[in-house]
C-alpha cells in the first residue's frame, strides 16, 4: 500500500527490512530504520522552531544523506521542502530563497557559511540549521536532531497538498517555484518504479545533484519505494563513479550524456575496476548519440535508456521502460495513466511524424507556480500542461525530442530546428559535440550559428563543416558560422548552456 505522504515513501522497506542499508555514502551506512528515525527527529526539530504545515523550509545541500533526512522530515511535518540549486549565483539564489518565503534554512557542512550569509540577507529566515563545525547564529544539525524525539505522530495528508517547491532554472526569465503535490509525486514514483523494474536488489548510484529531478525522479524516489539502496557521491567525478561502481556493486546509473562521455573516457580506470554489476542506466536532459549508446553497452554490458521530463510535468511523463522495444533517438512512450498529445500553435493535434508541442495531463502534474497566477494560467490550461517542448511521434507511439519552441530558428519564414542541424553535424567524423543557436540577420531575421567540438582539433575547418552540412541538409538551415570550442559550456543541471551560447552568437553575428 502506498503512503499518502511522500515523506513516508519507504514505509514498506522499513517494515520488511529495517536493518538494510537505505544509503551508502563513503564510510557511512544509513539503514532504513535509521533514516526513518532521523527523518522523524528532523520533523520534531523543525516543529520546535515553530514550523507548521504549509510553511516553507529551504534546503541548501550538496549531495548528502542529510538532504534526504531534511526532505522527508519536512514533508512528514506537512511543511513544504524548497530544494535550492547550489550552482546558482548568489543573486539568483537569494531571489529564489526570498521568493519561497522560507522561515528556516537547513545547510550541509560544505555550504554552512553560504547559508548563514544568505539568511542574513533575508529577514523572513528566522533560523538556520547547519551541519559541520559550530557556526555563529546557527543551530548545529546533529545537536538539533539529538535533542528531538525519534518518534512522530502521523498526520493525514490530502492528495493535492504541496510537498515540494523546486525552482525552474530561470533560463527564460526569473526562476519560478513549482508546486508539486504529495499524491502526484507518489503516483509518478510508483509508475517510474514499475517502468524501471526496480526491486530491493538494486543499488542506484547518484552523482547528479540531489536537488534535481534527474536524481529525485530517476533514482531516489523509485529505489527507496522499492527497498533498494542509494549510493551517494558528493558530486560528479568520473573516476569516483567508476570506483564506486566496483566498491558498492552498483546496478543502476542515472545521468546526462556529458557524464557518461566522461566516464567512458577513463579507459585505464575502467580496465582496472569491475563494472560488470551495472544492469541499466537512464539518461535525461539531452539526446544520447548512437556512438555513446554503443560504447556504453560494449564497456558495461548494459543499455542506456533515454527519458523525458520537466519539473512541472510530474516530473516524468515519457520514458523508455526497462522492458520492451527501445528506439534509437526516442525518449520513449507515454506513461500508463498519462495523457500526452502533440499540438500545433492553434492547439490542434498534429499527425504522425509531424512536429508539435507536447502537452500532457496526468495525476503527477504540478498545481502551478508559487505566487504566479498569470504564469500558471498560461502554462496549465484546462488540466493540460503546455511544456513548450517540440516533439514528433512515430506510428508506434514513440516520442522524439526536437527542441524547445523558444530555440526554434525562423530563417526567412522557414522553421529550423537546432537538433536537426546538430544531428547532421554530428555525422561528421571529426565532430564530437555540436550546439546550434540563432543569430540575428538583417534580411532573413535569424540564421543558425554552430558551436562545435572537434575530436582532433585543427584537422577540420569552418568551410569543411559548412560544406559537409550543405551536402546533406537544407541550404536555408546551414550554419552561417561555425565556432570551434574545446568543450560546450554546461549549465547547473548538466545541460548545454544554450542561453550563454545564444548571447555569444548575438555578439559574433552572422
Coordinates of C-alpha atoms in Angstrom, one line a residue:
X1 CA 0.0 0.0 0.0
X2 CA 1.3 3.4 -0.9
X3 CA 1.6 6.2 1.7
X4 CA -0.4 9.4 1.5
X5 CA 2.6 11.5 2.4
X6 CA 5.8 11.4 0.3
X7 CA 7.9 11.7 3.5
X8 CA 6.9 8.1 4.3
X9 CA 7.9 6.8 0.8
X10 CA 10.0 3.9 2.2
X11 CA 7.3 2.5 4.6
X12 CA 7.4 -0.9 3.0
X13 CA 11.2 -1.3 3.2
X14 CA 11.1 0.0 6.8
X15 CA 8.6 -2.7 7.7
X16 CA 10.3 -5.6 5.8
X17 CA 14.0 -4.8 6.0
X18 CA 14.6 -2.1 8.7
X19 CA 18.3 -3.0 9.1
X20 CA 19.1 -2.9 5.3
X21 CA 21.2 0.0 4.0
X22 CA 19.0 2.7 2.6
X23 CA 22.0 5.0 1.9
X24 CA 25.7 4.2 1.4
X25 CA 27.9 7.3 1.4
X26 CA 31.6 6.9 1.9
X27 CA 32.1 5.1 5.2
X28 CA 28.5 6.0 6.3
X29 CA 25.8 3.3 6.1
X30 CA 22.3 4.5 7.0
X31 CA 19.7 1.8 7.4
X32 CA 16.1 2.2 6.7
X33 CA 15.4 2.3 10.4
X34 CA 18.0 5.0 11.0
X35 CA 16.8 7.1 8.0
X36 CA 13.2 6.9 9.4
X37 CA 14.3 7.9 13.0
X38 CA 16.5 10.7 11.8
X39 CA 13.7 12.0 9.5
X40 CA 11.3 12.0 12.5
X41 CA 13.9 13.8 14.6
X42 CA 14.2 16.5 11.9
X43 CA 10.5 16.9 11.7
X44 CA 10.4 17.4 15.5
X45 CA 13.4 19.7 15.4
X46 CA 11.6 21.9 12.8
X47 CA 8.4 21.8 14.8
X48 CA 10.3 23.0 17.9
X49 CA 11.3 26.1 15.8
X50 CA 7.7 26.9 15.1
X51 CA 7.4 25.2 11.6
X52 CA 3.8 24.2 10.9
X53 CA 2.1 22.6 8.0
X54 CA 2.3 24.7 4.8
X55 CA 5.4 26.6 6.0
X56 CA 8.5 26.5 3.7
X57 CA 11.8 25.1 4.7
X58 CA 14.8 25.8 2.4
X59 CA 17.4 23.0 1.8
X60 CA 20.9 24.2 0.9
X61 CA 22.9 20.9 0.3
X62 CA 25.5 19.3 -1.8
X63 CA 24.9 15.6 -2.1
X64 CA 24.5 14.2 1.4
X65 CA 22.2 11.8 3.2
X66 CA 21.2 14.7 5.5
X67 CA 19.4 16.2 2.5
X68 CA 17.1 13.2 2.5
X69 CA 16.5 13.4 6.2
X70 CA 15.6 17.0 6.0
X71 CA 13.5 16.5 2.9
X72 CA 11.5 13.7 4.4
X73 CA 11.3 15.3 7.9
X74 CA 9.9 18.5 6.4
X75 CA 7.3 16.7 4.4
X76 CA 6.2 14.4 7.3
X77 CA 5.5 17.6 9.3
X78 CA 3.3 18.8 6.5
X79 CA 5.7 21.6 5.6
X80 CA 7.0 22.3 2.1
X81 CA 10.6 21.5 1.2
X82 CA 12.3 24.0 -1.1
X83 CA 15.5 22.3 -2.5
X84 CA 17.9 25.0 -3.6
X85 CA 20.1 24.8 -6.7
X86 CA 23.6 25.3 -5.2
X87 CA 25.1 26.1 -8.6
X88 CA 23.1 29.3 -8.9
X89 CA 24.9 32.6 -8.5
X90 CA 24.4 34.4 -5.2
X91 CA 21.9 36.9 -6.6
X92 CA 19.7 34.2 -8.1
X93 CA 20.0 32.0 -5.0
X94 CA 18.9 35.0 -2.9
X95 CA 16.0 35.7 -5.1
X96 CA 14.7 32.1 -5.0
X97 CA 15.1 31.8 -1.2
X98 CA 13.4 35.1 -0.6
X99 CA 10.6 34.3 -3.0
X100 CA 10.0 31.0 -1.3
X101 CA 9.1 32.7 2.0
X102 CA 11.1 30.0 3.8
X103 CA 11.4 30.7 7.6
X104 CA 14.1 28.1 8.2
X105 CA 17.1 27.2 6.2
X106 CA 19.0 23.9 6.6
X107 CA 22.5 23.6 5.2
X108 CA 25.2 21.0 4.7
X109 CA 28.6 21.4 6.2
X110 CA 30.2 22.4 2.9
X111 CA 27.5 25.2 2.4
X112 CA 27.0 26.3 6.0
X113 CA 28.8 29.6 5.7
X114 CA 27.0 30.4 2.4
X115 CA 23.7 29.5 4.1
X116 CA 24.4 31.8 7.1
X117 CA 25.3 34.7 4.7
X118 CA 22.2 34.0 2.7
X119 CA 19.9 34.0 5.7
X120 CA 21.5 37.3 7.0
X121 CA 20.1 39.0 3.8
X122 CA 16.6 37.6 4.1
X123 CA 14.5 38.8 7.1
X124 CA 12.0 36.0 6.7
X125 CA 14.5 33.4 7.7
X126 CA 14.5 33.2 11.4
X127 CA 16.5 30.0 11.9
X128 CA 19.5 28.3 10.3
X129 CA 20.4 24.7 11.0
X130 CA 23.9 23.9 9.7
X131 CA 25.9 20.7 9.7
X132 CA 29.6 20.7 10.4
X133 CA 31.7 22.8 12.9
X134 CA 29.9 25.3 15.1
X135 CA 28.7 28.4 13.2
X136 CA 27.7 31.6 14.9
X137 CA 24.0 32.3 14.6
X138 CA 23.2 28.7 13.5
X139 CA 21.9 25.6 15.3
X140 CA 24.1 22.6 15.0
X141 CA 22.5 19.9 12.8
X142 CA 23.4 16.9 14.9
X143 CA 22.7 18.6 18.2
X144 CA 19.2 19.6 16.9
X145 CA 18.5 16.0 15.9
X146 CA 19.9 14.6 19.2
X147 CA 17.5 16.9 21.2
X148 CA 14.5 15.8 19.2
X149 CA 12.3 12.7 19.5
X150 CA 12.8 9.8 17.0
X151 CA 9.0 9.2 17.0
X152 CA 6.4 11.3 15.3
X153 CA 2.6 11.1 15.2
X154 CA 1.4 10.8 11.7
X155 CA -0.9 13.3 10.2
X156 CA -3.4 12.6 7.4
X157 CA -2.2 14.2 4.1
X158 CA -4.5 15.2 1.2
X159 CA -3.6 14.2 -2.4
X160 CA -3.2 17.8 -3.5
X161 CA -1.2 19.1 -0.6
X162 CA 2.1 20.7 -1.7
X163 CA 5.1 18.7 -0.6
X164 CA 8.0 20.3 -2.6
X165 CA 8.7 23.6 -4.2
X166 CA 11.7 23.2 -6.5
X167 CA 12.5 26.2 -8.8
X168 CA 12.9 26.3 -12.5
X169 CA 16.4 27.2 -13.8
X170 CA 15.3 30.7 -14.9
X171 CA 16.7 30.3 -18.4
X172 CA 13.7 32.1 -19.9
X173 CA 13.2 34.6 -17.1
X174 CA 13.2 34.6 -13.3
X175 CA 13.1 31.2 -11.6
X176 CA 9.6 30.0 -10.8
X177 CA 8.6 27.9 -7.8
X178 CA 6.9 24.7 -8.9
X179 CA 4.2 23.3 -6.6
X180 CA 4.4 19.5 -6.5
X181 CA 1.9 17.5 -4.6
X182 CA 2.2 14.5 -2.3
X183 CA -0.3 12.4 -4.2
X184 CA 1.1 13.4 -7.6
X185 CA 4.7 12.6 -6.6
X186 CA 3.7 9.2 -5.1
X187 CA 1.8 8.4 -8.3
X188 CA 4.7 9.3 -10.5
X189 CA 7.2 7.4 -8.3
X190 CA 5.1 4.2 -8.4
X191 CA 4.9 4.4 -12.2
X192 CA 8.6 5.1 -12.5
X193 CA 9.4 2.2 -10.2
X194 CA 7.4 -0.1 -12.4
X195 CA 9.0 1.2 -15.6
X196 CA 12.5 0.7 -14.2
X197 CA 11.5 -2.8 -12.8
X198 CA 13.2 -1.5 -9.6
X199 CA 13.3 -4.0 -6.8
X200 CA 15.1 -4.5 -3.4
X201 CA 18.2 -5.9 -5.0
X202 CA 19.1 -2.6 -6.8
X203 CA 21.9 -0.3 -5.8
X204 CA 21.4 3.1 -7.5
X205 CA 24.4 5.4 -7.8
X206 CA 23.7 9.2 -7.5
X207 CA 26.4 11.6 -8.7
X208 CA 24.0 14.2 -10.2
X209 CA 22.7 16.9 -7.8
X210 CA 20.2 15.5 -5.3
X211 CA 18.1 18.7 -5.6
X212 CA 17.5 18.0 -9.3
X213 CA 14.7 15.9 -10.9
X214 CA 17.3 13.6 -12.5
X215 CA 18.3 12.3 -9.1
X216 CA 15.0 12.5 -7.3
X217 CA 12.7 11.1 -10.0
X218 CA 15.3 8.9 -11.6
X219 CA 16.8 7.3 -8.5
X220 CA 15.9 8.5 -5.0
X221 CA 12.1 8.0 -5.1
X222 CA 11.7 4.8 -7.1
X223 CA 14.5 3.0 -5.4
X224 CA 13.5 3.9 -1.9
X225 CA 10.0 2.9 -2.7
X226 CA 11.2 -0.5 -4.0
X227 CA 13.5 -1.1 -1.0
X228 CA 16.8 -0.8 -2.8
X229 CA 19.9 1.1 -1.7
X230 CA 21.2 4.5 -2.8
X231 CA 24.9 5.1 -3.2
X232 CA 25.5 8.8 -2.9
X233 CA 28.6 10.6 -4.1
X234 CA 29.3 14.2 -3.1
X235 CA 29.3 15.3 -6.7
X236 CA 30.3 14.0 -10.2
X237 CA 33.8 12.8 -10.8
X238 CA 34.2 10.1 -13.5
X239 CA 37.0 8.3 -11.6
X240 CA 35.0 8.3 -8.3
X241 CA 31.9 6.9 -10.2
X242 CA 33.9 4.0 -11.6
X243 CA 35.5 3.3 -8.2
X244 CA 32.0 3.4 -6.5
X245 CA 30.5 1.0 -9.0
X246 CA 33.3 -1.5 -8.2
X247 CA 33.2 -0.9 -4.4
X248 CA 29.4 -1.0 -3.9
X249 CA 28.5 -3.3 -6.8
X250 CA 26.2 -0.6 -8.2
X251 CA 23.4 -1.9 -10.5
X252 CA 21.9 1.3 -11.8
X253 CA 23.1 4.7 -13.0
X254 CA 21.3 7.9 -13.8
X255 CA 22.9 10.9 -15.5
X256 CA 23.2 13.2 -18.5
X257 CA 25.2 12.5 -21.8
X258 CA 28.2 14.6 -20.8
X259 CA 28.7 12.5 -17.6
X260 CA 28.6 9.2 -19.5
X261 CA 31.1 10.5 -22.0
X262 CA 33.5 11.5 -19.3
X263 CA 33.1 8.0 -17.6
X264 CA 33.8 6.2 -20.9
X265 CA 36.9 8.4 -21.4
X266 CA 38.5 7.0 -18.3
X267 CA 39.7 3.8 -20.1
X268 CA 42.5 3.0 -17.7
X269 CA 40.2 3.1 -14.7
X270 CA 37.5 1.1 -16.5
X271 CA 40.2 -1.6 -17.2
X272 CA 41.3 -1.7 -13.5
X273 CA 37.8 -1.8 -12.0
X274 CA 35.0 -4.3 -12.1
X275 CA 31.9 -2.5 -13.5
X276 CA 30.0 -5.7 -14.5
X277 CA 27.4 -5.2 -11.8
X278 CA 25.7 -2.4 -13.8
X279 CA 22.4 -3.6 -15.2
X280 CA 20.8 -0.5 -16.5
X281 CA 21.3 3.3 -17.0
X282 CA 18.9 6.1 -17.6
X283 CA 19.8 9.4 -19.3
X284 CA 17.9 12.7 -19.4
X285 CA 18.3 16.3 -20.3
X286 CA 19.7 15.7 -23.8
X287 CA 19.7 13.1 -26.6
X288 CA 22.3 10.3 -26.3
X289 CA 24.4 9.9 -29.5
X290 CA 24.4 6.5 -31.1
X291 CA 28.1 6.2 -30.6
X292 CA 27.7 6.7 -26.9
X293 CA 25.0 4.1 -26.6
X294 CA 27.1 1.6 -28.4
X295 CA 30.3 2.2 -26.4
X296 CA 28.4 2.2 -23.1
X297 CA 26.8 -1.2 -23.9
X298 CA 30.2 -2.6 -25.0
X299 CA 32.0 -1.4 -21.8
X300 CA 29.3 -2.1 -19.2
X301 CA 27.2 -4.8 -20.9
X302 CA 24.1 -2.7 -20.2
X303 CA 21.9 -0.3 -22.1
X304 CA 21.3 3.4 -21.6
X305 CA 17.6 4.3 -21.8
X306 CA 16.5 7.8 -22.6
X307 CA 13.7 9.6 -20.9
X308 CA 11.9 13.0 -21.0
X309 CA 10.8 15.1 -18.1
X310 CA 10.3 18.5 -16.7
X311 CA 9.7 19.7 -13.2
X312 CA 6.1 20.8 -13.8
X313 CA 5.3 17.5 -15.6
X314 CA 5.2 15.1 -12.8
X315 CA 8.2 15.2 -13.5
X316 CA 8.5 12.3 -16.0
X317 CA 5.6 11.8 -18.5
X318 CA 7.6 9.9 -21.2
X319 CA 10.2 7.2 -20.6
X320 CA 11.8 4.1 -22.1
X321 CA 10.8 1.2 -19.9
X322 CA 13.4 -1.3 -18.8
X323 CA 11.4 -3.9 -20.7
X324 CA 10.2 -3.7 -24.3
X325 CA 11.4 -2.2 -27.5
X326 CA 13.6 0.9 -27.4
X327 CA 14.2 3.0 -30.5
X328 CA 17.3 5.0 -31.1
X329 CA 16.8 8.7 -30.5
X330 CA 13.5 8.2 -28.8
X331 CA 12.8 9.3 -25.3
X332 CA 10.1 6.5 -25.1
X333 CA 6.4 6.0 -24.7
X334 CA 3.9 7.9 -22.6
X335 CA 3.5 6.5 -19.0
X336 CA 0.3 4.5 -18.4
X337 CA -2.3 6.8 -17.0
X338 CA -0.5 9.8 -18.6
X339 CA -2.3 11.6 -21.4
X340 CA 0.1 13.0 -24.0
X341 CA -0.5 14.7 -27.3
X342 CA 1.3 16.9 -29.8
X343 CA -0.4 20.1 -30.9
X344 CA 0.3 23.0 -33.3
X345 CA 0.1 26.7 -32.4
X346 CA -3.6 26.7 -32.8
X347 CA -4.0 23.8 -30.3
X348 CA -4.9 21.2 -32.9
X349 CA -3.3 17.7 -32.8
X350 CA -0.6 17.1 -35.4
X351 CA -0.3 13.9 -37.4
X352 CA 2.2 11.0 -37.2
X353 CA 5.8 12.2 -37.7
X354 CA 4.8 15.8 -37.6
X355 CA 6.3 18.2 -35.1
X356 CA 4.1 19.7 -32.4
X357 CA 4.3 21.0 -28.8
X358 CA 4.0 18.3 -26.2
X359 CA 1.1 18.8 -23.8
X360 CA 0.3 16.4 -21.0
X361 CA -2.3 15.6 -18.4
X362 CA -1.6 13.3 -15.5
X363 CA -2.1 13.0 -11.8
X364 CA 1.6 14.0 -11.1
X365 CA 1.3 17.4 -12.7
X366 CA 2.3 20.4 -10.6
X367 CA -0.5 22.5 -9.2
X368 CA 1.0 25.6 -10.7
X369 CA 3.6 28.2 -9.9
X370 CA 4.1 29.8 -6.5
X371 CA 2.5 33.2 -6.4
X372 CA 2.3 33.5 -10.2
X373 CA -1.3 33.1 -11.2
X374 CA -0.8 34.5 -14.7
X375 CA 2.2 32.2 -15.5
X376 CA 0.2 29.3 -14.1
X377 CA -2.8 30.1 -16.3
X378 CA -0.6 30.3 -19.4
X379 CA 1.2 27.1 -18.8
X380 CA -1.6 25.0 -17.3
X381 CA -4.8 25.1 -19.4
X382 CA -7.9 23.0 -18.9
X383 CA -5.9 20.5 -17.0
X384 CA -3.2 20.2 -19.6
X385 CA 0.4 21.3 -19.1
X386 CA 1.8 23.1 -22.2
X387 CA 5.5 22.2 -22.0
X388 CA 7.0 24.4 -24.7
X389 CA 8.9 21.3 -25.9
X390 CA 8.6 20.3 -29.6
X391 CA 8.5 16.6 -30.4
X392 CA 7.3 14.2 -33.1
X393 CA 5.6 10.8 -32.5
X394 CA 6.0 7.8 -34.8
X395 CA 3.4 5.3 -35.8
X396 CA 4.2 3.1 -32.8
X397 CA 3.7 5.9 -30.3
X398 CA 7.4 6.6 -29.6
X399 CA 8.3 10.3 -28.9
X400 CA 11.3 12.1 -30.3
X401 CA 12.5 15.3 -28.9
X402 CA 13.1 18.0 -31.5
X403 CA 13.8 21.1 -29.3
X404 CA 12.4 23.9 -27.3
X405 CA 9.8 26.1 -29.0
X406 CA 11.9 29.0 -27.8
X407 CA 15.0 27.5 -29.5
X408 CA 13.4 27.3 -33.0
X409 CA 15.1 29.4 -35.6
X410 CA 13.0 31.3 -38.1
X411 CA 15.1 31.7 -41.3
X412 CA 13.1 33.9 -43.7
X413 CA 9.9 32.1 -42.8
X414 CA 11.4 28.6 -42.7
X415 CA 11.4 26.8 -39.3
X416 CA 14.8 25.4 -38.5
X417 CA 15.0 23.0 -35.5
X418 CA 18.5 23.2 -33.9
X419 CA 18.5 19.5 -33.1
X420 CA 18.0 18.5 -36.8
X421 CA 21.0 20.6 -37.8
X422 CA 23.1 19.2 -34.9
X423 CA 22.2 15.7 -35.9
X424 CA 23.6 16.2 -39.3
X425 CA 26.7 18.0 -38.0
X426 CA 27.4 15.1 -35.6
X427 CA 27.6 12.7 -38.6
X428 CA 30.9 14.4 -39.4
X429 CA 33.7 12.0 -38.4
X430 CA 35.7 14.7 -36.6
X431 CA 32.9 16.4 -34.6
X432 CA 32.3 15.2 -31.1
X433 CA 29.7 17.8 -30.0
X434 CA 27.5 20.5 -31.6
X435 CA 25.1 23.1 -30.5
X436 CA 23.2 25.3 -32.9
X437 CA 21.7 28.6 -31.9
X438 CA 20.2 31.7 -33.7
X439 CA 22.0 34.9 -34.6
X440 CA 20.0 38.0 -35.8
X441 CA 20.2 38.7 -39.6
X442 CA 19.2 41.9 -41.3
X443 CA 17.5 40.2 -44.2
X444 CA 16.5 36.7 -43.0
X445 CA 15.5 37.6 -39.5
X446 CA 17.6 34.8 -37.9
X447 CA 20.2 32.4 -39.2
X448 CA 21.9 29.4 -37.5
X449 CA 25.3 29.6 -35.8
X450 CA 27.0 26.3 -34.9
X451 CA 29.3 25.8 -31.9
X452 CA 31.2 22.6 -32.3
X453 CA 33.9 20.4 -30.5
X454 CA 36.3 18.6 -32.7
X455 CA 37.7 15.1 -31.9
X456 CA 41.1 16.1 -33.4
X457 CA 41.5 19.9 -33.1
X458 CA 42.9 21.7 -36.1
X459 CA 42.0 18.9 -38.5
X460 CA 38.7 20.4 -39.7
X461 CA 37.9 23.9 -40.9
X462 CA 34.8 26.0 -40.7
X463 CA 34.4 25.6 -44.5
X464 CA 34.7 21.9 -44.2
X465 CA 31.8 21.8 -41.7
X466 CA 29.6 24.1 -43.8
X467 CA 30.3 22.1 -46.9
X468 CA 29.6 18.8 -45.1
X469 CA 26.2 20.1 -44.0
X470 CA 25.2 21.5 -47.4
X471 CA 25.8 18.1 -48.9
X472 CA 23.2 16.6 -46.5
X473 CA 20.9 19.3 -45.2
X474 CA 18.6 22.0 -46.4
X475 CA 20.5 25.1 -47.7
X476 CA 18.4 27.5 -45.6
X477 CA 19.3 25.6 -42.5
X478 CA 23.1 25.5 -42.9
X479 CA 25.2 27.2 -40.2
X480 CA 26.4 30.6 -41.4
X481 CA 29.3 30.5 -39.0
X482 CA 31.0 27.5 -37.2
X483 CA 32.8 28.3 -34.0
X484 CA 35.2 25.6 -32.6
X485 CA 35.3 25.2 -28.8
X486 CA 37.3 22.9 -26.5
X487 CA 34.0 21.9 -24.9
X488 CA 30.4 23.0 -24.9
X489 CA 29.5 25.0 -21.8
X490 CA 27.2 23.3 -19.4
X491 CA 24.6 24.8 -17.0
X492 CA 23.9 23.8 -13.4
X493 CA 21.8 20.8 -14.4
X494 CA 24.3 19.3 -16.8
X495 CA 22.5 20.6 -19.9
X496 CA 24.3 22.6 -22.6
X497 CA 24.1 26.3 -21.7
X498 CA 22.2 27.4 -24.8
X499 CA 21.4 30.8 -23.2
X500 CA 25.0 31.6 -22.9
X501 CA 25.8 30.4 -26.4
X502 CA 22.8 32.5 -27.8
X503 CA 24.4 35.6 -26.2
X504 CA 27.7 34.7 -27.7
X505 CA 26.1 34.2 -31.1
X506 CA 24.5 37.6 -30.9
X507 CA 27.9 39.2 -30.3
X508 CA 29.6 37.2 -33.1
X509 CA 26.8 37.9 -35.6
X510 CA 26.3 36.1 -38.9

